[in-house]
Tab-separated table of C-alpha atoms and ligand atoms in Angstrom:
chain	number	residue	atom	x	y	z
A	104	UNK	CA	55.880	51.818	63.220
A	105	UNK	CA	52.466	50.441	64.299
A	106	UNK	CA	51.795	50.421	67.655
A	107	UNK	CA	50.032	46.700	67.437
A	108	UNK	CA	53.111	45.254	65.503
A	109	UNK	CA	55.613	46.968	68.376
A	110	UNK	CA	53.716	45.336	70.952
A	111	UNK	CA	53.872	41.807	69.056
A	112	UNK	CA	57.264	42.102	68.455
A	113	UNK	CA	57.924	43.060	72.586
A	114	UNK	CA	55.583	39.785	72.888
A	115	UNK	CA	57.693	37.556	70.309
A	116	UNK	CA	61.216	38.693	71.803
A	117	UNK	CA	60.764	39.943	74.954
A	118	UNK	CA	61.925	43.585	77.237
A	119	UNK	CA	63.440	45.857	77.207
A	120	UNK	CA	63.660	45.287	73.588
A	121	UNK	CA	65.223	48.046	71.077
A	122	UNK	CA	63.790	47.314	67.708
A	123	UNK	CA	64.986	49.479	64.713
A	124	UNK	CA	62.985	50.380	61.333
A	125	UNK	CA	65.576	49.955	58.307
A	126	UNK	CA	63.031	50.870	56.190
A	127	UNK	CA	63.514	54.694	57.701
A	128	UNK	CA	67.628	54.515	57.756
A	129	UNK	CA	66.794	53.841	53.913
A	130	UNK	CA	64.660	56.480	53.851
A	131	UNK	CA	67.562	59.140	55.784
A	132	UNK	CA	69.847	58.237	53.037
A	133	UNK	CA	68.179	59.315	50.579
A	134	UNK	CA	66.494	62.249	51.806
A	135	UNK	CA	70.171	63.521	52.201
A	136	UNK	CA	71.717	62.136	48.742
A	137	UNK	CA	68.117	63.983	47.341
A	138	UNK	CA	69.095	67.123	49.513
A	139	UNK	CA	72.903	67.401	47.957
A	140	UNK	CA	72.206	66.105	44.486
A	141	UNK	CA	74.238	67.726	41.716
A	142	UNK	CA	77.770	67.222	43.881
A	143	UNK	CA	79.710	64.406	44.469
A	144	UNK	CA	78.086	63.621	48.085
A	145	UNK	CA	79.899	60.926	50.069
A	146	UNK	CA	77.948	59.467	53.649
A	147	UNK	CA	79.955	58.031	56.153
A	148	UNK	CA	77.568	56.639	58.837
A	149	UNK	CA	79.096	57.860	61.970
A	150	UNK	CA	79.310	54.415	63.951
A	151	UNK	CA	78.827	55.078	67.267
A	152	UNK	CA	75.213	56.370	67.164
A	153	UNK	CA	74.031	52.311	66.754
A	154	UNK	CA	77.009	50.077	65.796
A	155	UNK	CA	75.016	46.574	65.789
A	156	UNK	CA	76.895	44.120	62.544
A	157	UNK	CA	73.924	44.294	61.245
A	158	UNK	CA	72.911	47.941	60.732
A	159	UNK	CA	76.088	48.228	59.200
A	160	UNK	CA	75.542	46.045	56.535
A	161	UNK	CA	72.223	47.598	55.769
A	162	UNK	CA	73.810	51.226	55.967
A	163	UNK	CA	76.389	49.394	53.633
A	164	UNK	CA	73.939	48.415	50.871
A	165	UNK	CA	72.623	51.807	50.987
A	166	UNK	CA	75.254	53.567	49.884
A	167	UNK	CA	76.390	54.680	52.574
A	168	UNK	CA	80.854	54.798	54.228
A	169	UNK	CA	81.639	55.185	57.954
A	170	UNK	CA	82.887	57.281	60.221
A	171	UNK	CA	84.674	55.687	63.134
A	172	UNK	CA	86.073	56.995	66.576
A	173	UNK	CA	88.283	53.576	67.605
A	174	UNK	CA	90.160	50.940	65.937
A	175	UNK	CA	87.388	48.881	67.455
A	176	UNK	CA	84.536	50.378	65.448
A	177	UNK	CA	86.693	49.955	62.538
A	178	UNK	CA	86.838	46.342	62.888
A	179	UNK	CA	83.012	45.928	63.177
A	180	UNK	CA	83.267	48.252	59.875
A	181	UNK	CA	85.208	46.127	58.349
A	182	UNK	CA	83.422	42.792	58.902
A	183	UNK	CA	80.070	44.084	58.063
A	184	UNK	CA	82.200	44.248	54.396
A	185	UNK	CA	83.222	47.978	54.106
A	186	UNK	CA	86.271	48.622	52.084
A	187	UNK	CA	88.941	49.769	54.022
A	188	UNK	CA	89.053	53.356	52.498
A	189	UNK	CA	85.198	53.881	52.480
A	190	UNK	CA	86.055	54.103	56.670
A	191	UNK	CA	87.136	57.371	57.765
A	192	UNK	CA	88.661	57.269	61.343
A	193	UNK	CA	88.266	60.004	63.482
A	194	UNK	CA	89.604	59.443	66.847
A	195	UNK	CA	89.833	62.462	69.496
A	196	UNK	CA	93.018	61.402	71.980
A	197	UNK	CA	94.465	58.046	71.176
A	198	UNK	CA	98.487	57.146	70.705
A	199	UNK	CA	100.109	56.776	67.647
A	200	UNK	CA	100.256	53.099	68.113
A	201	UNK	CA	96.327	53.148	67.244
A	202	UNK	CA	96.769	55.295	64.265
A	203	UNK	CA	99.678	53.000	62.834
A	204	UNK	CA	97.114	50.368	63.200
A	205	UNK	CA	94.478	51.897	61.521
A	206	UNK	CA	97.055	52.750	58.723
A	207	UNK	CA	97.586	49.160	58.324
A	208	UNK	CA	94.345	48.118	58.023
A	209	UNK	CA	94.337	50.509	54.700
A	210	UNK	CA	91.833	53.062	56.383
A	211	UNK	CA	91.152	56.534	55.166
A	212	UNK	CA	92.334	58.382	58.464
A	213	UNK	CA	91.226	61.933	60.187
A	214	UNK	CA	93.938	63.569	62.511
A	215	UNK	CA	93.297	65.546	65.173
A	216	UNK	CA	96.023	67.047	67.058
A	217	UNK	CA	99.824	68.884	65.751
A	218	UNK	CA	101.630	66.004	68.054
A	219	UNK	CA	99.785	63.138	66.295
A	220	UNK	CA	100.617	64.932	62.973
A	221	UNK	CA	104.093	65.254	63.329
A	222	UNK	CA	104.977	61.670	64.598
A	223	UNK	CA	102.561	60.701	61.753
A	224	UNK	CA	104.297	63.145	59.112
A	225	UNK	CA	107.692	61.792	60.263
A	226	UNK	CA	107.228	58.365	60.186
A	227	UNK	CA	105.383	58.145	56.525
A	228	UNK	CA	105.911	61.382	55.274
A	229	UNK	CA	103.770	61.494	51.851
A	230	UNK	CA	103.430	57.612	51.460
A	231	UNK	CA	100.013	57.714	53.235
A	232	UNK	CA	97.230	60.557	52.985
A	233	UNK	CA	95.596	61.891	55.755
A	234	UNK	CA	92.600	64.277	56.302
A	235	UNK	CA	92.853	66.866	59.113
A	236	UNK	CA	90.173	67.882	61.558
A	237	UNK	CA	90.037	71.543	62.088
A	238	UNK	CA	88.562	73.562	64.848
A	239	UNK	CA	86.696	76.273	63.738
A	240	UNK	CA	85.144	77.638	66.834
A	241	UNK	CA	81.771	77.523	66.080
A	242	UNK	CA	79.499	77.823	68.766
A	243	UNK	CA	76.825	75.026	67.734
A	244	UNK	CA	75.536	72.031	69.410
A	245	UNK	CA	72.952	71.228	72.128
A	246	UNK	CA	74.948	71.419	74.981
A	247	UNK	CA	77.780	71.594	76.422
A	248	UNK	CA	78.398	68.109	76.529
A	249	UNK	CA	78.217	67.790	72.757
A	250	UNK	CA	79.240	70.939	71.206
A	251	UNK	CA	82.806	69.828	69.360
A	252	UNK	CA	83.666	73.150	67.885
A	253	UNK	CA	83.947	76.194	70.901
A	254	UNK	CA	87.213	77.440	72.285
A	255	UNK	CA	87.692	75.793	75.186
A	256	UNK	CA	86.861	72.097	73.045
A	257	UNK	CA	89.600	69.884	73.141
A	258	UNK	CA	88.473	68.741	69.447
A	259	UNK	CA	90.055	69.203	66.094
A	260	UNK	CA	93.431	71.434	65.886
A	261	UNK	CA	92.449	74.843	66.017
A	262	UNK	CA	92.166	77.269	62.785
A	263	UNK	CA	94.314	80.040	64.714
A	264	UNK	CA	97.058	77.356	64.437
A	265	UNK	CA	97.122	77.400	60.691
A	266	UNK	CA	100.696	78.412	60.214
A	267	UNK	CA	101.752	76.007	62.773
A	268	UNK	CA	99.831	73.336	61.054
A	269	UNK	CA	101.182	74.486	57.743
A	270	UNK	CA	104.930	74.207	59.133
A	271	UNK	CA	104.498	70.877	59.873
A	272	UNK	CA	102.919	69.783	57.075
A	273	UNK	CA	105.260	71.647	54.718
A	274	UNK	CA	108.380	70.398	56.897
A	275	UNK	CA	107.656	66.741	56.754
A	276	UNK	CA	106.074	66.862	53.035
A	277	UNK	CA	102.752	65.362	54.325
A	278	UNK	CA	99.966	64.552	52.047
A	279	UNK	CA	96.432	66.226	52.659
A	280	UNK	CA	93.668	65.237	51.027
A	281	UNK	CA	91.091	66.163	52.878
A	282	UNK	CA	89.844	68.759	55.660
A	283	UNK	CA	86.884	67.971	58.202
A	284	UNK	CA	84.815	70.030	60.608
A	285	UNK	CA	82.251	68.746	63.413
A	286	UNK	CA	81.163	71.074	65.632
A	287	UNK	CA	78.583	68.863	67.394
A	288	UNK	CA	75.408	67.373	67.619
A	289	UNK	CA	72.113	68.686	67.819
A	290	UNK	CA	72.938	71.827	65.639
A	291	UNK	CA	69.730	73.796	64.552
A	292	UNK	CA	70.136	76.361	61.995
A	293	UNK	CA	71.623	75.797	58.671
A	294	UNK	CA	73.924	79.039	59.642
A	295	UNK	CA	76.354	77.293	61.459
A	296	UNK	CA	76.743	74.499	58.627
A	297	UNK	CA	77.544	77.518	56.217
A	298	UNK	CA	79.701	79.630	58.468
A	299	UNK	CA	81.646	76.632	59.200
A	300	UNK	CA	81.659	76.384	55.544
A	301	UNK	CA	83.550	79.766	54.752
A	302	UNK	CA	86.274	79.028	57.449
A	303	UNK	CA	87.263	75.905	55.592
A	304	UNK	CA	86.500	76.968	52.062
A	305	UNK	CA	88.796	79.456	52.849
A	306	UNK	CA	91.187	77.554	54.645
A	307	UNK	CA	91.414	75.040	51.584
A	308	UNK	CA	93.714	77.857	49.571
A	309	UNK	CA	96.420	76.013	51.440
A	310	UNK	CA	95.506	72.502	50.654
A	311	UNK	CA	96.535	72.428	46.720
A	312	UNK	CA	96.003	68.200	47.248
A	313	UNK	CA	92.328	67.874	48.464
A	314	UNK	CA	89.518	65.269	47.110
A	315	UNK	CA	87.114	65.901	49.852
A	316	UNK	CA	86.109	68.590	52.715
A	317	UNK	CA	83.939	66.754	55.282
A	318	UNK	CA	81.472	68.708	57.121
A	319	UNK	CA	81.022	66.522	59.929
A	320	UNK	CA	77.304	65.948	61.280
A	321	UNK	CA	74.932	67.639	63.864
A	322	UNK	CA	71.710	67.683	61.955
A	323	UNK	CA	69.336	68.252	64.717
A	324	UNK	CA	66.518	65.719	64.686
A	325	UNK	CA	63.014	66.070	66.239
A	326	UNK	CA	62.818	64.549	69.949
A	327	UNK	CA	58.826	65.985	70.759
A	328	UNK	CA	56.041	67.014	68.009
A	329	UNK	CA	56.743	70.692	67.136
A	330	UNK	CA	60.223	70.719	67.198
A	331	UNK	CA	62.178	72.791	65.359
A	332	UNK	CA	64.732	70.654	63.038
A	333	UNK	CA	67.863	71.382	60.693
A	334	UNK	CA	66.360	71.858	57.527
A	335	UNK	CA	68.531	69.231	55.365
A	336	UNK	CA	66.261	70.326	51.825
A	337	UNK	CA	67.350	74.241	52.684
A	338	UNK	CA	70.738	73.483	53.438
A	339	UNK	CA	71.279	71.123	50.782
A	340	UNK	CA	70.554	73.718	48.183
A	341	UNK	CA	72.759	76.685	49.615
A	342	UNK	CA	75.953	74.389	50.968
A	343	UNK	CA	75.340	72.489	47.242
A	344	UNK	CA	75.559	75.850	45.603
A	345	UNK	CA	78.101	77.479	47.143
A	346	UNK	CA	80.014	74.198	46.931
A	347	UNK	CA	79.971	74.367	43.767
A	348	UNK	CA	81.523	77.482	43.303
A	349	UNK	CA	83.947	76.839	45.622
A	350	UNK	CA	85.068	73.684	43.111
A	351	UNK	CA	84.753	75.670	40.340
A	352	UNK	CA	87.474	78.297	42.368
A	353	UNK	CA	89.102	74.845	42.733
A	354	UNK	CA	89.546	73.875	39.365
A	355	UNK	CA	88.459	70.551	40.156
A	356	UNK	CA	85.538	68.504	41.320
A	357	UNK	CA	85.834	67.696	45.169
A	358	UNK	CA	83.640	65.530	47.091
A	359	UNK	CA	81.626	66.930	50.098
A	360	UNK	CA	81.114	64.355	52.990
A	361	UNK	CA	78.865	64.209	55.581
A	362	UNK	CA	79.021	61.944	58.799
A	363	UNK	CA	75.450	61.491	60.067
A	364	UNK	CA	74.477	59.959	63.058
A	365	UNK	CA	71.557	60.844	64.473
A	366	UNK	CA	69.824	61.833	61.544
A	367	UNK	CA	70.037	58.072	60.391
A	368	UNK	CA	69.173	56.257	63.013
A	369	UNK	CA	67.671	58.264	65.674
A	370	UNK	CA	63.989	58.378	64.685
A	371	UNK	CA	64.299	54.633	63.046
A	372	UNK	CA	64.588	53.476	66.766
A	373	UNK	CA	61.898	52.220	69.302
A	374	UNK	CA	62.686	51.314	72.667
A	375	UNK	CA	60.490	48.735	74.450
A	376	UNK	CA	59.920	48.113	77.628
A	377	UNK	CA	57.136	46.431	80.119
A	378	UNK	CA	55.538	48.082	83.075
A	379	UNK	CA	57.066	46.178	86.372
A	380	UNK	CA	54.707	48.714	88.910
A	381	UNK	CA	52.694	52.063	89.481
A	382	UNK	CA	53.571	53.402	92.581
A	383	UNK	CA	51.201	56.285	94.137
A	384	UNK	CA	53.190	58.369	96.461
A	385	UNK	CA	51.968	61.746	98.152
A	386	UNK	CA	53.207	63.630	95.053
A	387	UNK	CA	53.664	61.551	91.935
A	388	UNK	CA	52.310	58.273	90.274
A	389	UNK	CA	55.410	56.482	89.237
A	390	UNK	CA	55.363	54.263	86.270
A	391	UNK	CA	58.105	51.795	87.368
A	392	UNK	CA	59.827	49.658	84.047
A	393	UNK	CA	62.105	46.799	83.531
A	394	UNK	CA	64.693	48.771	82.186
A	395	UNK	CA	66.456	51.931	83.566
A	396	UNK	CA	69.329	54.121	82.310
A	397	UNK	CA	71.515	52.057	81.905
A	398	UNK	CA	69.749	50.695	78.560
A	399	UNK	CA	68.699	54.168	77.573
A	400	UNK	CA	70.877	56.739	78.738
A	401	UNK	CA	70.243	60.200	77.499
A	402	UNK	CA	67.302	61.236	79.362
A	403	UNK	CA	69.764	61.606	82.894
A	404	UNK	CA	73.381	62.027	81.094
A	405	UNK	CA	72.234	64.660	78.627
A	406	UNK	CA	68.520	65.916	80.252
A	407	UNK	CA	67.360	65.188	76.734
A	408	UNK	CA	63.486	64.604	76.304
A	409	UNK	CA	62.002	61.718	74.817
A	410	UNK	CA	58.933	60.856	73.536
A	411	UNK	CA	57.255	57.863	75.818
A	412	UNK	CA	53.996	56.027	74.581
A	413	UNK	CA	51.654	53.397	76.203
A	414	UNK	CA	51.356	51.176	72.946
A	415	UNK	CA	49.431	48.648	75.154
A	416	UNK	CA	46.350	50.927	75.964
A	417	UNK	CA	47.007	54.270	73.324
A	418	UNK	CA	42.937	55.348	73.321
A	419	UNK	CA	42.185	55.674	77.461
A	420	UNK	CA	42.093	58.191	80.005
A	421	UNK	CA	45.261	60.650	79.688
A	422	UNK	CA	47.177	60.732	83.264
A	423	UNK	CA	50.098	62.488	84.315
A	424	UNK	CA	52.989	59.893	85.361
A	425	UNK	CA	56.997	60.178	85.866
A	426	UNK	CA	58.359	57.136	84.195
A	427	UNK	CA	61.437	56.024	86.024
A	428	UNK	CA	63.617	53.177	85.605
A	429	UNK	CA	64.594	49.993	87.959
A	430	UNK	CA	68.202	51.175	89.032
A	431	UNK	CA	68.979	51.946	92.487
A	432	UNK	CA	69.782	55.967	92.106
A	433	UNK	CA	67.436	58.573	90.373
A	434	UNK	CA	66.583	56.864	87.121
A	435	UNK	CA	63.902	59.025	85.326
A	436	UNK	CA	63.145	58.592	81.616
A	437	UNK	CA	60.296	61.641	81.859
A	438	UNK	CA	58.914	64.013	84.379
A	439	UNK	CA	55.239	64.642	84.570
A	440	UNK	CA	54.270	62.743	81.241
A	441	UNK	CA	50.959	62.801	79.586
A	442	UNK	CA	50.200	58.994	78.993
A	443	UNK	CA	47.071	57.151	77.858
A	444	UNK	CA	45.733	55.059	81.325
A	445	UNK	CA	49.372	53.106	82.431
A	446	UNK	CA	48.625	49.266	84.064
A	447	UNK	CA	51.010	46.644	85.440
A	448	UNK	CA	52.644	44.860	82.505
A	449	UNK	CA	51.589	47.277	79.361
A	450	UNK	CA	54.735	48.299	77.233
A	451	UNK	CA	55.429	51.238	77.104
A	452	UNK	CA	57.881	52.501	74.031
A	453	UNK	CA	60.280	55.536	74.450
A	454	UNK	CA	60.932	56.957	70.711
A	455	UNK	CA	63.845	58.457	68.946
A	456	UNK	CA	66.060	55.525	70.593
A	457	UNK	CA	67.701	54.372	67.526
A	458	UNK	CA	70.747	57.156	68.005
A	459	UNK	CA	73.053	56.492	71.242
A	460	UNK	CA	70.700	54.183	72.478
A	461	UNK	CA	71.522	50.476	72.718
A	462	UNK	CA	75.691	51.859	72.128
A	463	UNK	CA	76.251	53.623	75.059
A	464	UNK	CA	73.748	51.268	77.504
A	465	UNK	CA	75.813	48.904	80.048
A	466	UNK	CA	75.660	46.500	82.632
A	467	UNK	CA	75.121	48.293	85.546
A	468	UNK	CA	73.306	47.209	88.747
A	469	UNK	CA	74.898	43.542	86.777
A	470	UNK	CA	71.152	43.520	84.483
A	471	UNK	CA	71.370	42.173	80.878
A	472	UNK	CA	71.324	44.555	78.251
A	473	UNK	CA	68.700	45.006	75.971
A	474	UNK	CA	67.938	42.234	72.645
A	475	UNK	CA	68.193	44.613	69.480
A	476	UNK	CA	65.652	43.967	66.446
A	477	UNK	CA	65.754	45.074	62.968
A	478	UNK	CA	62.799	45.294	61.261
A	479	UNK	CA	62.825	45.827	57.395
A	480	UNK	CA	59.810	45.335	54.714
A	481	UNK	CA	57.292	42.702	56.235
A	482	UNK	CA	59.988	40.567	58.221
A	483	UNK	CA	61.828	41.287	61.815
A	484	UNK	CA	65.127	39.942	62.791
A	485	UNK	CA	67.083	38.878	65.813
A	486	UNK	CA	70.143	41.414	65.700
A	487	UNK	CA	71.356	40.790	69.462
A	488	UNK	CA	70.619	38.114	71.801
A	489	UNK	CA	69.755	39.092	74.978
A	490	UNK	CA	72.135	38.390	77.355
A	491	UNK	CA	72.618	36.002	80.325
A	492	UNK	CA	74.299	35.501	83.562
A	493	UNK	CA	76.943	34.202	81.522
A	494	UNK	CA	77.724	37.526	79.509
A	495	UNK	CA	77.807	39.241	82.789
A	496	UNK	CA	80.412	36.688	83.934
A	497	UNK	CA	82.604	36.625	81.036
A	498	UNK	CA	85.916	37.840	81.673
A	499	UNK	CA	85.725	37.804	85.454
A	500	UNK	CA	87.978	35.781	87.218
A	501	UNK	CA	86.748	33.595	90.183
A	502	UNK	CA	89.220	33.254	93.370
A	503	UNK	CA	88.038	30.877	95.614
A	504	UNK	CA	89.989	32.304	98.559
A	505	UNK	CA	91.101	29.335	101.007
B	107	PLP	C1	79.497	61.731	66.940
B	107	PLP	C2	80.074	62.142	65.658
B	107	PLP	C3	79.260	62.287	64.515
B	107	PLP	C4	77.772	62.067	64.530
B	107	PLP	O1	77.057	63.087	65.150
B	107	PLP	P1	75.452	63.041	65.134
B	107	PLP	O2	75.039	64.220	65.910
B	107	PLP	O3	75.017	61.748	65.753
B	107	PLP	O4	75.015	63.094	63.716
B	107	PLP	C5	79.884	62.625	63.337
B	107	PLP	N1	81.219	62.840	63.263
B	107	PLP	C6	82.021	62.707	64.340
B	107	PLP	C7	83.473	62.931	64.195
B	107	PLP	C8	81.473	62.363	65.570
B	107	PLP	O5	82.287	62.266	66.631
């Protein structure tokens, strides 16, 4: 997006201001449906990456299912006017009483652990399909904190429990119809895609019942200019072709799903924010904004690097600057950044922001979150008021003590 038009729309609405391009979620889609044409591709839009009402609809009228990790995402799925089964849920640790819910809302549901399955197999038996999330202990993902798929991962039931798994399903007659992998985010080569491939292809010999085989997500998407990025065209013609086969071995046409998260929304995402001070200390030149981690936090939970701008003054003098944030413990967005001339009150936007952005930020140090934007074609709209001391008040309860 246009620097001039970012800074207007920090002007019309205010900071720290995410604003999101729909125009490029569009665009995702159909790079990927492009990338796997030829197979029965299903999306599911994995939720949690950016779950504003309204980027659901629009993922909606692209095409586009979701993928959903709590009962709670599956409600916002459902009123942004997804059909029940068009929502997978996933969920990683939660009690039967949350599946049985999710069961009654009609949703297509993932299963994750051998005790789930059997409570789940004995109370419904074959009445109500289910997919199952295996483990196949790929080493993938950009760190530890989001790699799904290694031993010690407490994701997915493990393919060295197959005959386990099998008993269980055989003993309580349990309908499969589908088998999923993740193996985490930020995977780069299309290797581990097509490994992870094999393990399940293989493991479907078992499965006489399945429609789909969900690959999960993990596309890796570029944070800085020259980085190296999952190759969706390259992968989309190998996993296509050997998927094909594989269907073919089948005897039937499967579908192949995909749960993107990043690679959606990630890039479509702008974070804005205003300048509050420049602080010169004996070592650095801080570039102090009115925002902090808690409206942006990947920089200090997962070290990850993104891109930060001066939209306000983009042609001056290049300086080196930390850009930190307002709250009151070590709050850096970037270390030693290159950044055209910074002034009081200039905005400054922090790219790649659209992906567990605005979901995971909170309320700490009791500030406001962020408004959220969504820009599509010529027009912008409001997606999220910005909050007030009321929001932050909601829900507590006020003793006045005698
Ligand atoms: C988080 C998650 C995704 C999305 O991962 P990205 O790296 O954002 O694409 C997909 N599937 C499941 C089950 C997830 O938990």
């Amino acid at each position: 997006m246009e620097n001039n038009y970012l800074v207007e729309l920090a002007q019309k609405y205010g900071t720290p201001l995410y604003v999101y391009d729909a125009d490029k979620i569009a665009q995702q889609i159909t790079r990927l449906n492009n990338a796997f044409s030829g197979i029965n591709l299903k999306l599911k839009y994995a939720t949690k990456a950016l779950s504003n009402i309204s980027v659901l609809k629009w993922v909606r009228k692209n095409g586009a299912g979701l993928d959903v990790v709590s009962i709670q995402e599956a409600y916002l799925g459902l009123k942004a006017g997804f059909e029940p089964k068009e929502i997978l849920y996933t969920p990683n640790g939660v009690s039967i009483d949350e599946i049985i819910e999710a069961v009654d809302l009609g949703l297509t549901i993932n299963i994750d652990n051998i005790s789930i399955l059997e409570q789940f197999g004995h109370r419904y038996k074959d009445t109500v399909p289910v997919c199952i999330r295996l483990n196949p202990h790929i080493m993938a993902g950009g760190n530890n904190k989001i790699s799904t798929g290694h031993i010690d991962s407490k994701f997915g039931i493990s393919i060295l429990q197959m005959r386990h798994l099998l008993r269980v399903i055989e003993s309580n007659n349990i309908n499969v119809i589908g088998l999923h992998i993740h193996s985490g985010s930020d995977i780069l080569d299309s290797e581990a895609f097509l490994r992870g491939a094999e393990i399940i292809f293989e493991a479907a010999e078992d499965f006489p019942d399945l429609k789909f085989i969900d690959f999960g997500s993990g596309f890796k998407v570029a944070y800085k200019p020259g980085d190296v990025t999952t190759d969706i065209e390259e992968l989309g013609k190998e996993l296509t072709a050997r998927f094909k086969e594989f269907c073919k071995t089948q005897g039937k046409e499967l579908e192949l799903w995909f749960e993107p998260g990043k690679f959606l929304v990630s890039e479509a995402g702008y974070f804005l924010s205003k300048v509050n001070v420049i602080k010169t200390t004996p070592a650095t030149v801080f570039v102090g904004l009115d925002t902090g981690m808690n409206h942006l936090m990947r920089p200090m939970m997962y070290d990850a690097y993104h891109s930060i701008e001066n939209i306000s003054n983009p042609s001056s003098t290049h300086r080196v600057y930390t850009v930190v944030g307002y709250i009151c413990e070590t709050d850096t967005f970037g270390t030693d950044r290159k950044l055209s001339e910074v002034r009081e009150g200039d905005i400054i936007a922090i790219k790649n922001a659209g992906a567990y952005g605005f979901s995971m930020a909170s309320n700490y140090n009791s500030r406001y979150r962020p408004a959220e934007v969504l820009v599509q074609g010529e027009k912008d709209y409001l997606i999220r008021k910005r909050e007030s001391l009321d929001d932050i008040l909601r829900n507590q309860v006020i003793i006045d003590f005698e």
